[in-house]
Amino acid sequence: MTWSATARGAHQPDNTAFTQQRLPAWQPLLSASIALPLFFCAGLAFIGLGLGLFYSSNGIKELEYDYTGNPGTGNCSACALADQDRAPPLRCSCSWYFSLPELFPGPVYLYYELTNFYQNNRRYSVSRDDTQLSGLPSALRHPANECAPYQRRASGLPIAPCGAIANSLFNDSFSLWHQRQPGGPYVEVPLDRTGIAWWTDCHVKFRNPPLVNGSLALAFQGTAPPPNWRRPVYELSPDPNNTGFINQDFVVWMRTAALPTFRKLYARIRQGNYSSGLPRGAYLVNITYNYPVRAFGGHKLIVFSNISWMGGKNPFLGIAYLVVGSLCILMGFVMLGVYIRYQDQNDEDEDEE
Amino acid sequence: MFCSKKKSLEVERIVKANDREYNEKFQYADNRIHTSKYNILTFLPINLFEQFQRVANAYFLFLLILQLIPEISSLTWFTTIVPLVLVITMTAVKDATDDYFRHKSDNQVNNRLSEVLIDSKLQNEKWMNVKVGDIVKLENNQFVAADLLLLSSSEPHGLCYIETAELDGETNLKVRHALSVTSELGADFSRLAKFDGPDTKLMQNSGKTKFKRTSIDRLMNTLVLWIFGFLVCLGIILAIGNSIWENQVGNQFRTFLFWNEGEKNSVFSGFLTFWSYIIILNTVVPISLYVSMEVIRLGHSYFINWDRKMYYSGKSTPAEARTTTLNEELGQIEYVFSDKTGTLTQNIMTFKKCSINGKIYGEVHDDVSQKTDITKKNEPVDFSVNPQADTTFQFSDHHLMESVKLGDSKVYEFLRLLALCHTVMSEENSAGQLIYQVQSPDEGALVTAARNLGFIFKSRTPETITVEELGTLVTYQLLAFLDFNNIRKRMSVIVRNPEGQIKLYSKGADTILFEKLHPSNEDLLTLTTNHLSEFAGEGLRTLAIAYRDLDDKYFKEWHKMLEDASTLMDERDERIAGLYEEIERDLMLLGATAVEDKLQEGVIETIASLSLANIKIWVLTGDKQETAINIGYACNMLTDDMNDVFIIAGNTAVEVREELRKAKENLFGQNRSSSNGHVVFEKQQLELDSVVEETITGDYALIINGHSLAHALESDVKNDLLELACMCKTVVCCRVTPLQKAQVVELVKNYRNAVTLAIGDGANDVSMIKSAHIGIGISGQEGLQAVLASDYSFAQFRYLQRLLLVHGRWSYFRMCKFLCYFFYKNFAFTLVHFWFGFFCGFSAQTVYDQWFITLFNIVYTSLPVLAMGIFDQDVSDQNSMDYPQLYEPGQLNLLFNKRKFFICMAHGIYTSLALFFIPYGAFYNVAGEDGQHIADYQSFAVTMATSLVIVVSVQIALDTSYWTVINHVFIWGSVATYFSILFTMHSNGIFGIFPNQFPFVGNAQHSLTQKCIWLVILLTTVASVVPVVVVRFLKMDLCPTLSDQIRQRQKAQKKTRPLRSRRPQTRRSSSRRSGYAFAHQEGYGELITSGKNMRAKNPPLTSGLEKTLYNSTSWIENFCKKTTDTVSSFSQDKTVKL
C-alpha cells in the first residue's frame, strides 16, 4: 500500500514563487502618513462638494400645489367629493390659480406627485408583461400570468396592456394658462409632452405591435383595454408617434417608482416665450380630475421645478456631504492626536529599552 | 482440520481447509478490498442522495421549492438553482475523482498474486479471489493481504519471522510459530486464510474513521443557527408589518392592487410574506460560503503539498495534506501528543561514548580542557583496515582504537563482553557480508561497535559463540544465559573461553549493577559514576558493564542448582531469579557504554519553538520509563532547572491516587489538598484551577506509566490527572498502549476543550491520530498505517514547526479574515431588503435586480475574497517562525469568535443602513439632470447595487494585506466584471431576446451617466468605509497586536533583534541521573539457548541440539506467555521474511 505517499508526486515540489507563497506583493499598511492626509483631503473635498450641492440645491425653485381636494383646500374639493365611492370616477375639472412675483427661471418642468402610492409593492410591480409591451405580436394576445387578475377581461379577451400597473395609469391632465397683464386674458402655455420618458424606454423597451394594414387599431384588434381605462391604448394620444404602448405618459407611468411618494414628469415648458422660464404674472392650471387617491389616503400634487447641474432640488445630498466631510476632518484630528501621543510613548519606550 | 475463533458477532467460525464447496455454505466475505463507494451506475443517485443529506444543501433545496410557489416566490428560481447546481456539480466531481483513486488502489491490492492450493495444485490466484479456508503458500518477502493461520514453515519448528511495518511501523522481525500439530506437516510454508476482505483484523480494527471537523466549523454551525434565528425574527417582524400594512393601507389600495376579497386576508398575506422574506434574506448564509471555505482549504492544502521547506529530500517525500478540510485548525493547536520512536527519534542507535576502566572515550578534549561534543572537524576513525567493519558505523575518538592497538587488557575485556553478551543473531548475505539480526537496536549498536573495533561476533549456536578477536577466531562455550527482564534490568552470559576459564559477563542498568560490584571497585565506581552522569546528561542511553571470574567448582554447583530449579513445578521463576542473583555478585566493573538514541533532525529546536508558541507537548510512548525520560532530557523537554518532576508509577488505584494527590499538594501547597479528589466539586474546581494555573510559577514535569495511567484514567481520578498534567510544562506517558494514547488525547480534548494534535509513525499511533483533532503521520517510512490514518503527513518531526507556525497560522488567519468579510458582505447585501420592506408595504420586494442577487455572491464578489483567503499574509513565513508568539491568537480563538461575528454583523448592518438611507434621502422626490424623475425603482436598484459592489470592493481592498498580482486582478477584475455584466444585461440586444428576463434595459446607460447618482455612490462608499479606517487606525496606535508590530518592522525593513524570542538553551545539565534505557524484550535468551531460531543447516559445533529439542514445548509456552501478541493472528500486509 504505497500509492498514497509516493506514487503521486514523489518529486520535489516546484520552486516557483507561486507554490512557495513568495509572490511579490504590495503590503500596504494603514500608516499615519497615508491615512491622515487622506482624511483631511477627503474631508475638505467633501465640505467643498457639500457646499456646492447645498447652494445649487437652494437655488432651485420649486412650486407645488396639493390638489387632492381634501375638504377646504381649494376648488378641487368638489371633484374629490364627486369622486368618492365611484370608480371609475366621473369627469370633473378644477383649477389652481397662482401668481409668480418674478421670473421662474427655465427650463421649467411640470411634475405630478403622488403620495402613499405603493408602486413598489411586489404584487403591483410584477403585474406587467414586458414582452407584450415590447410589441411582440404573439405576446400581445397572450399576456403573461403575472398580469393576473388583469390578464383577461371577463369576456376572455386579453388585456393590452395587461397588469395592475397599466390598469392604474394616472389619468389626470393639466393645462397651464398665463395671464400676462392683470385682468387680461389667459393664454395657454405650450406644454411639451414629449421627451419626458427615457429614450430607451420609448424606442426599445416599449414598442407598438406591427401595424395591420397601416392601422394601429387593427393591430390591437382582439384585445381589450384595462378595466379602468376609458379609451383603448391606441387612442391614448392623437399623435401616431405617441400612442399605443409608446405613449410617453404611459411609458413614464410604467417606470415604477422606488418609493411610495414619487413624482413623475408631466411636461416640459420650453417653447416660445417660455423657453427661458415662466415670466412673472398670474397663472391658472386647469386640472382634469379623474384619478382617485383619497380612498387610500394618498395625495396628488402638481409641481413646477427647474433643475441645476446636479438635477432637481435636493437639500439632503449637500447636507450629507457636509456632515461626512466634517466627520472626516474631526476624525482626522482625533487620529492625529492619538498618533502624536502614541509616537511620544513609543519614543519613550524605545528610550527605556 | 478445524479452526475457530471467537468474534463478537459470530461466536465461532468453522472452516474446512482446502474445501471451497464446504466453506461457501457460510457465505464468508470474499477477500476483495472495497474502500470505494460508488460505481458508474450508482454514482449519480447515491452521490446526490448523500449531498442532499447535508443540511446546507437540503436547506437550499427547500428554498428552491418555496421559490416555485408563485404566491411566495419573491425571487425567481434561478437565483437559487444556479449556485446550487454549481455547488452540487463541484462536489460531485470531487467525489468522483476521489473514488476513482480508491478504485485504482483497491485494484492494486486486489490483483496482487498469491499461490493457493486448488485442486491439489498450487495455482497463482489474485489475492481478491482467495477464499476463507484456502491454503496459501507464501515465500520470503511477500506481502500478505489477509489474516492467516500459520500451518507450517520451512524454518525449524514451524517458526516464521514477520515484519509488521504496515501495521505498527516497527521494522523489527517478529517471531510467530505454527501450531505444533500442523508444524510437522510440510516443509513448504503455507497458511490457511482465516478472515478475508472486510473481516481481516486490520479492517476490523481500523474502524469507522470519524469525520473530523474544525472548531471553526463547529462555531459556524452555531452561528448559522443563530443567523437562521435572526432570519426568522426578521421574517416575523416583516410578516407582522405586512399584516398591519395590508390591514391599514393595502385594504384601501384595492382600486389599484386588486385581489379577490375573501380568499385572502391580511394574516394570510403576512404568512405568505414571511416565506417570501425567508427566500429573500437567505443570502445572509449563501451556498457560496461553504463552497468558498472548501476552496480556500483546498488551496491551503496545496500550499502544504507544494512547500519545499517541508520536502524531505532524503526520502524524496513531500509533505501531504491528506485531509483538505482541517487546515485552519492547524493554527489553533494547544496540545501536541507525540510518539517517540520514529517520530522524535530516528530509531537508530549509535554507539557514542564509553568509559573503560575509568577512562572516557568518544570525547574530544580542547586545549582549555573543556569537553565538547564531537564536531565535524574531527575526522572519524578509519575502520577500513578491518575488512569486516560495518561501514555505516562512525566513531570519532582515535584514542580507543589506539588503546585496542596497544593491547589494553581492560579494553579487550570490555569489547569481548560487548561481542558475547547479547541476543543478536548473525547471518551472511549473498555478498559474504556479515549481517546482524537484532531485536533491540541498542544491542545492535554495541555489537557493531565491538565488531568495528576488532571483536567481531561471527556466529552462535545454542551452546557456543564464535568471535573473531583481532583476526583470530575464538569459540566460547555458552554455559548459561541469564536473560533480561524488567525487574532484573540486566543480562548476563556465562562462557568458558578456550583456555578453560569461566567468566560471567554482565551488562545492565548502572543502579542495579553497581550494587553487585565487588568492594574493590570503589575508586573505579566513583569515576565511572561521574562518567555515567555525564553521558546521561547528554541524553545518552547508558549501560554499565561488568564481569566476574568464576571458578569451575562453584559454577558447577550453581549450574546443578539451576537445573534442579528449572524442573521445579512451583516457584520455579522465583528460584531461578534467586540463583541469578546469587551468581551475579562480586562483579568487577569494566566501564559503561553510552548509546545515542538518535533524535530526528531539528527536534530540539522544533520543541523549543513550539513551547514558545505556547503549545504543550506530551510524549506518549510505548517505551519504558527510563527510555522515555532519557529522550525527554535529550529533547530538552525535561531539564534539571525544573522545580520538580513528578513520577507516577503506582500499580494500584489507591497508590496512583495517593501519588497524584502528593504531586498536587506539592504543586499547590497544603491548603488546597483538602478539596482534591472530589468529583462533586469538579466544575468549581476546574474554574478555580484556571486561576491557580496562572499563579503556578516554575516548571514542573509529569511522568506517568501505562499501569498508573490505566488507574488514573478512571473517572474519579481523571480530573486530578488532567489538572496536574495541564499545569506541568512537560508530560511524558510511557509504556502506554495504543488505546491509552487515544484515551489521553480524548481526555484533553473533551475536558480541556483544547485543540489537540497527535503525531506518530506506527500503527500503534493510529488510534491517537484518529482521535485527535489533527492527526499527523510521519511518512517516508515503511509502515504506512499511521500515514493512512492521518490528516497530514510529512517525513520529519521538525516540519511540524513550519506546518503549525507558518501554514497553520496563515490558514487560521486567512480563514478568519475570510469569514469576517463574508458575513459582513452578506449582511450588508441582504439587510437592505429589510429596510426597504418598510417602504414597500412589506411586500417582499427585492431592492436589487434578480440577476444581481444571483450573481453577487458567485461572480461579483467571490474572487477577491477567495484570493484573500488563499494568498493573504500578515507577516512573512520567516517572521512567523522567528516569533512563535504570533501563534497565540489562534489558540485563544481571537480572530474569529462570537464577538467578532457580532462586530462583523454590526458592520454589515451599518453598511446596509448607509447603502439604503443615503440613496433614499438623495432620491426622495428628486429629478435627474434631464428633469426626468430619478427615483424610479430600477435606477434605485442599480444605484444601490453599484454602491454595494464598490463598497465591498473597497472593503476587501482594505482587508487585503498582501496584494499579489492575483489579488489585483481579482479585485479590479470583479469591479470591471460587474460593470461589463451590468451594461450587457441592460443592453438593447439582450432585451430583444428575453424581454421578460431583462427588464432593466437602458438603465445602466441612463443612471450611470448622472452626476447625482455618482455623488450618491461616492458618499455611500465613504460613509461606509471611513468608520472602519478610523477604528483600525486607532486600534493599531492604541493597542497594536504583535502581528501589527512585526508588520511595521517588516515594512521598515529593519534588521531588529528577535522580539522576546529566546533561542533554546543549548546547555545541558549534568546532574546525577541514571540514563539506563534498553529496548529489550524478555524471552530471547531462552530462544537462543533452545536453538529454536537457528537453522538446521548451520550444524551446531557441539551436540546441544538434542538436549534442547527435548524441552522444546516448554520454551514455546514461555515465549507465548511473554509476548503480548496473539501468536497466530496475522493481518494484512505484513512482509514475511524467512
GROMACS .gro file of C-alpha atoms in nm, chain B residues 644-875:
model
  232
  997ASP     CA    1   1.003   1.918   4.025
  998VAL     CA    2   0.950   1.610   3.817
  999PHE     CA    3   0.655   1.405   3.936
 1000ILE     CA    4   0.676   1.039   3.859
 1001ILE     CA    5   0.354   0.845   3.889
 1002ALA     CA    6   0.432   0.477   3.880
 1003GLY     CA    7   0.184   0.322   4.119
 1004ASN     CA    8   0.041  -0.016   4.045
 1005THR     CA    9  -0.292   0.012   4.220
 1006ALA     CA   10  -0.564   0.268   4.202
 1007VAL     CA   11  -0.500   0.369   4.561
 1008GLU     CA   12  -0.131   0.420   4.503
 1009VAL     CA   13  -0.189   0.622   4.192
 1010ARG     CA   14  -0.443   0.838   4.365
 1011GLU     CA   15  -0.207   0.896   4.651
 1012GLU     CA   16   0.079   0.983   4.420
 1013LEU     CA   17  -0.135   1.225   4.225
 1014ARG     CA   18  -0.253   1.384   4.544
 1015LYS     CA   19   0.101   1.425   4.668
 1016ALA     CA   20   0.213   1.576   4.343
 1017LYS     CA   21  -0.069   1.822   4.355
 1018GLU     CA   22  -0.001   1.911   4.711
 1019ASN     CA   23   0.349   1.976   4.610
 1020LEU     CA   24   0.227   2.199   4.336
 1021PHE     CA   25  -0.033   2.396   4.521
 1022GLY     CA   26   0.078   2.369   4.877
 1023GLN     CA   27  -0.115   2.205   5.157
 1024ASN     CA   28  -0.406   2.444   5.168
 1025ARG     CA   29  -0.576   2.313   4.863
 1026SER     CA   30  -0.522   1.949   4.917
 1027SER     CA   31  -0.837   1.905   5.122
 1028SER     CA   32  -1.070   1.953   4.829
 1029ASN     CA   33  -0.874   1.735   4.592
 1030GLY     CA   34  -1.009   1.417   4.454
 1031HIS     CA   35  -1.372   1.506   4.497
 1032VAL     CA   36  -1.566   1.480   4.182
 1033VAL     CA   37  -1.857   1.667   4.333
 1034PHE     CA   38  -1.684   1.998   4.301
 1035GLU     CA   39  -1.548   1.919   3.961
 1036LYS     CA   40  -1.685   2.226   3.796
 1037GLN     CA   41  -1.581   2.480   4.051
 1038GLN     CA   42  -1.255   2.309   4.087
 1039LEU     CA   43  -1.177   2.336   3.719
 1040GLU     CA   44  -1.265   2.701   3.728
 1041LEU     CA   45  -1.052   2.752   4.030
 1042ASP     CA   46  -0.770   2.575   3.859
 1043SER     CA   47  -0.761   2.814   3.574
 1044VAL     CA   48  -0.699   3.083   3.829
 1045VAL     CA   49  -0.443   2.880   4.012
 1046GLU     CA   50  -0.277   2.787   3.689
 1047GLU     CA   51  -0.181   3.146   3.640
 1048THR     CA   52  -0.019   3.161   3.974
 1049ILE     CA   53   0.185   2.846   3.943
 1050THR     CA   54   0.538   2.951   3.886
 1051GLY     CA   55   0.824   2.737   3.787
 1052ASP     CA   56   0.844   2.441   3.559
 1053TYR     CA   57   0.710   2.103   3.650
 1054ALA     CA   58   0.707   1.779   3.464
 1055LEU     CA   59   0.490   1.475   3.498
 1056ILE     CA   60   0.593   1.126   3.408
 1057ILE     CA   61   0.335   0.856   3.426
 1058ASN     CA   62   0.347   0.497   3.312
 1059GLY     CA   63   0.088   0.284   3.146
 1060HIS     CA   64  -0.018   0.092   3.458
 1061SER     CA   65  -0.077   0.405   3.655
 1062LEU     CA   66  -0.241   0.567   3.360
 1063ALA     CA   67  -0.498   0.290   3.347
 1064HIS     CA   68  -0.597   0.376   3.702
 1065ALA     CA   69  -0.560   0.747   3.657
 1066LEU     CA   70  -0.795   0.745   3.361
 1067GLU     CA   71  -1.076   0.614   3.576
 1068SER     CA   72  -1.346   0.867   3.606
 1069ASP     CA   73  -1.290   0.984   3.961
 1070VAL     CA   74  -0.919   1.044   3.931
 1071LYS     CA   75  -0.928   1.167   3.576
 1072ASN     CA   76  -0.969   1.529   3.672
 1073ASP     CA   77  -0.682   1.518   3.916
 1074LEU     CA   78  -0.462   1.378   3.648
 1075LEU     CA   79  -0.572   1.632   3.395
 1076GLU     CA   80  -0.536   1.918   3.634
 1077LEU     CA   81  -0.189   1.813   3.730
 1078ALA     CA   82  -0.081   1.732   3.378
 1079CYS     CA   83  -0.201   2.058   3.237
 1080MET     CA   84  -0.002   2.254   3.486
 1081CYS     CA   85   0.316   2.074   3.403
 1082LYS     CA   86   0.536   2.203   3.134
 1083THR     CA   87   0.613   1.857   3.013
 1084VAL     CA   88   0.416   1.537   3.030
 1085VAL     CA   89   0.563   1.202   2.941
 1086CYS     CA   90   0.348   0.891   2.936
 1087CYS     CA   91   0.544   0.574   2.897
 1088ARG     CA   92   0.453   0.213   2.846
 1089VAL     CA   93   0.115   0.315   2.714
 1090THR     CA   94  -0.095   0.103   2.486
 1091PRO     CA   95  -0.236   0.244   2.163
 1092LEU     CA   96  -0.575   0.263   2.328
 1093GLN     CA   97  -0.438   0.460   2.619
 1094LYS     CA   98  -0.276   0.701   2.381
 1095ALA     CA   99  -0.618   0.767   2.237
 1096GLN     CA  100  -0.771   0.793   2.584
 1097VAL     CA  101  -0.520   1.056   2.690
 1098VAL     CA  102  -0.592   1.253   2.376
 1099GLU     CA  103  -0.965   1.221   2.434
 1100LEU     CA  104  -0.923   1.332   2.793
 1101VAL     CA  105  -0.756   1.655   2.698
 1102LYS     CA  106  -0.984   1.701   2.402
 1103ASN     CA  107  -1.303   1.662   2.599
 1104TYR     CA  108  -1.221   1.820   2.931
 1105ARG     CA  109  -0.994   2.098   2.823
 1106ASN     CA  110  -1.177   2.197   2.508
 1107ALA     CA  111  -0.836   2.238   2.362
 1108VAL     CA  112  -0.736   2.168   2.008
 1109THR     CA  113  -0.513   1.865   2.000
 1110LEU     CA  114  -0.267   1.728   1.753
 1111ALA     CA  115  -0.124   1.379   1.753
 1112ILE     CA  116   0.184   1.285   1.562
 1113GLY     CA  117   0.321   0.940   1.515
 1114ASP     CA  118   0.461   0.696   1.267
 1115GLY     CA  119   0.334   0.350   1.351
 1116ALA     CA  120   0.012   0.161   1.361
 1117ASN     CA  121   0.016   0.192   1.739
 1118ASP     CA  122  -0.034   0.564   1.690
 1119VAL     CA  123  -0.332   0.520   1.464
 1120SER     CA  124  -0.590   0.537   1.739
 1121MET     CA  125  -0.441   0.854   1.879
 1122ILE     CA  126  -0.407   1.004   1.532
 1123LYS     CA  127  -0.770   0.932   1.469
 1124SER     CA  128  -0.898   1.067   1.795
 1125ALA     CA  129  -0.702   1.390   1.799
 1126HIS     CA  130  -0.839   1.692   1.618
 1127ILE     CA  131  -0.547   1.672   1.384
 1128GLY     CA  132  -0.353   1.356   1.318
 1129ILE     CA  133  -0.013   1.365   1.161
 1130GLY     CA  134   0.170   1.068   1.022
 1131ILE     CA  135   0.541   1.053   0.965
 1132SER     CA  136   0.576   0.938   0.608
 1133GLY     CA  137   0.861   0.803   0.410
 1134GLN     CA  138   0.898   0.502   0.639
 1135GLU     CA  139   0.800   0.151   0.563
 1136GLY     CA  140   0.486   0.142   0.770
 1137LEU     CA  141   0.201   0.335   0.624
 1138GLN     CA  142  -0.076   0.274   0.873
 1139ALA     CA  143  -0.016   0.599   1.056
 1140VAL     CA  144   0.004   0.793   0.735
 1141LEU     CA  145  -0.311   0.633   0.602
 1142ALA     CA  146  -0.500   0.728   0.915
 1143SER     CA  147  -0.354   1.074   0.933
 1144ASP     CA  148  -0.476   1.409   0.816
 1145TYR     CA  149  -0.136   1.538   0.727
 1146SER     CA  150   0.187   1.359   0.668
 1147PHE     CA  151   0.546   1.459   0.631
 1148ALA     CA  152   0.880   1.294   0.668
 1149GLN     CA  153   1.040   1.471   0.962
 1150PHE     CA  154   0.919   1.584   1.300
 1151ARG     CA  155   1.082   1.923   1.252
 1152TYR     CA  156   0.838   2.007   0.973
 1153LEU     CA  157   0.575   2.030   1.242
 1154GLN     CA  158   0.713   2.371   1.327
 1155ARG     CA  159   0.655   2.500   0.977
 1156LEU     CA  160   0.322   2.325   0.944
 1157LEU     CA  161   0.186   2.487   1.258
 1158LEU     CA  162   0.362   2.819   1.280
 1159VAL     CA  163   0.350   2.905   0.913
 1160HIS     CA  164   0.082   2.708   0.734
 1161GLY     CA  165  -0.146   2.665   1.031
 1162ARG     CA  166  -0.119   3.023   1.139
 1163TRP     CA  167  -0.172   3.156   0.791
 1164SER     CA  168  -0.464   2.923   0.733
 1165TYR     CA  169  -0.631   3.033   1.052
 1166PHE     CA  170  -0.557   3.396   0.985
 1167ARG     CA  171  -0.688   3.374   0.632
 1168MET     CA  172  -0.995   3.174   0.718
 1169CYS     CA  173  -1.090   3.415   0.994
 1170LYS     CA  174  -1.043   3.714   0.772
 1171PHE     CA  175  -1.242   3.542   0.506
 1172LEU     CA  176  -1.530   3.463   0.739
 1173CYS     CA  177  -1.539   3.811   0.889
 1174TYR     CA  178  -1.552   3.963   0.548
 1175PHE     CA  179  -1.802   3.717   0.415
 1176PHE     CA  180  -2.050   3.772   0.695
 1177TYR     CA  181  -2.003   4.146   0.671
 1178LYS     CA  182  -2.057   4.138   0.299
 1179ASN     CA  183  -2.372   3.935   0.312
 1180PHE     CA  184  -2.526   4.127   0.596
 1181ALA     CA  185  -2.462   4.448   0.408
 1182PHE     CA  186  -2.602   4.292   0.093
 1183THR     CA  187  -2.912   4.137   0.242
 1184LEU     CA  188  -3.033   4.367   0.514
 1185VAL     CA  189  -3.102   4.639   0.263
 1186HIS     CA  190  -3.413   4.435   0.180
 1187PHE     CA  191  -3.521   4.464   0.539
 1188TRP     CA  192  -3.503   4.842   0.540
 1189PHE     CA  193  -3.671   4.856   0.203
 1190GLY     CA  194  -3.953   4.645   0.348
 1191PHE     CA  195  -4.069   4.944   0.548
 1192PHE     CA  196  -4.112   5.147   0.231
 1193CYS     CA  197  -4.270   4.895   0.000
 1194GLY     CA  198  -4.556   4.780   0.216
 1195PHE     CA  199  -4.359   4.481   0.345
 1196SER     CA  200  -4.434   4.316   0.017
 1197ALA     CA  201  -4.107   4.122  -0.012
 1198GLN     CA  202  -3.997   4.336  -0.299
 1199THR     CA  203  -3.626   4.299  -0.360
 1200VAL     CA  204  -3.408   4.603  -0.374
 1201TYR     CA  205  -3.189   4.467  -0.649
 1202ASP     CA  206  -3.234   4.315  -0.984
 1203GLN     CA  207  -3.282   3.938  -0.968
 1204TRP     CA  208  -2.972   3.884  -1.175
 1205PHE     CA  209  -2.768   4.089  -0.938
 1206ILE     CA  210  -2.887   3.874  -0.649
 1207THR     CA  211  -2.794   3.562  -0.843
 1208LEU     CA  212  -2.451   3.682  -0.939
 1209PHE     CA  213  -2.345   3.894  -0.643
 1210ASN     CA  214  -2.203   3.614  -0.436
 1211ILE     CA  215  -2.079   3.386  -0.707
 1212VAL     CA  216  -1.940   3.634  -0.959
 1213TYR     CA  217  -1.910   3.991  -0.840
 1214THR     CA  218  -1.756   3.938  -0.501
 1215SER     CA  219  -1.634   3.580  -0.482
 1216LEU     CA  220  -1.289   3.600  -0.630
 1217PRO     CA  221  -1.135   3.889  -0.433
 1218VAL     CA  222  -1.230   3.731  -0.103
 1219LEU     CA  223  -1.111   3.393  -0.224
 1220ALA     CA  224  -0.780   3.545  -0.324
 1221MET     CA  225  -0.752   3.700   0.019
 1222GLY     CA  226  -0.848   3.371   0.181
 1223ILE     CA  227  -0.586   3.185  -0.014
 1224PHE     CA  228  -0.294   3.424  -0.050
 1225ASP     CA  229  -0.310   3.673   0.232
 1226GLN     CA  230  -0.015   3.701   0.468
 1227ASP     CA  231   0.022   3.938   0.754
 1228VAL     CA  232   0.382   3.858   0.829
   0.00000   0.00000   0.00000
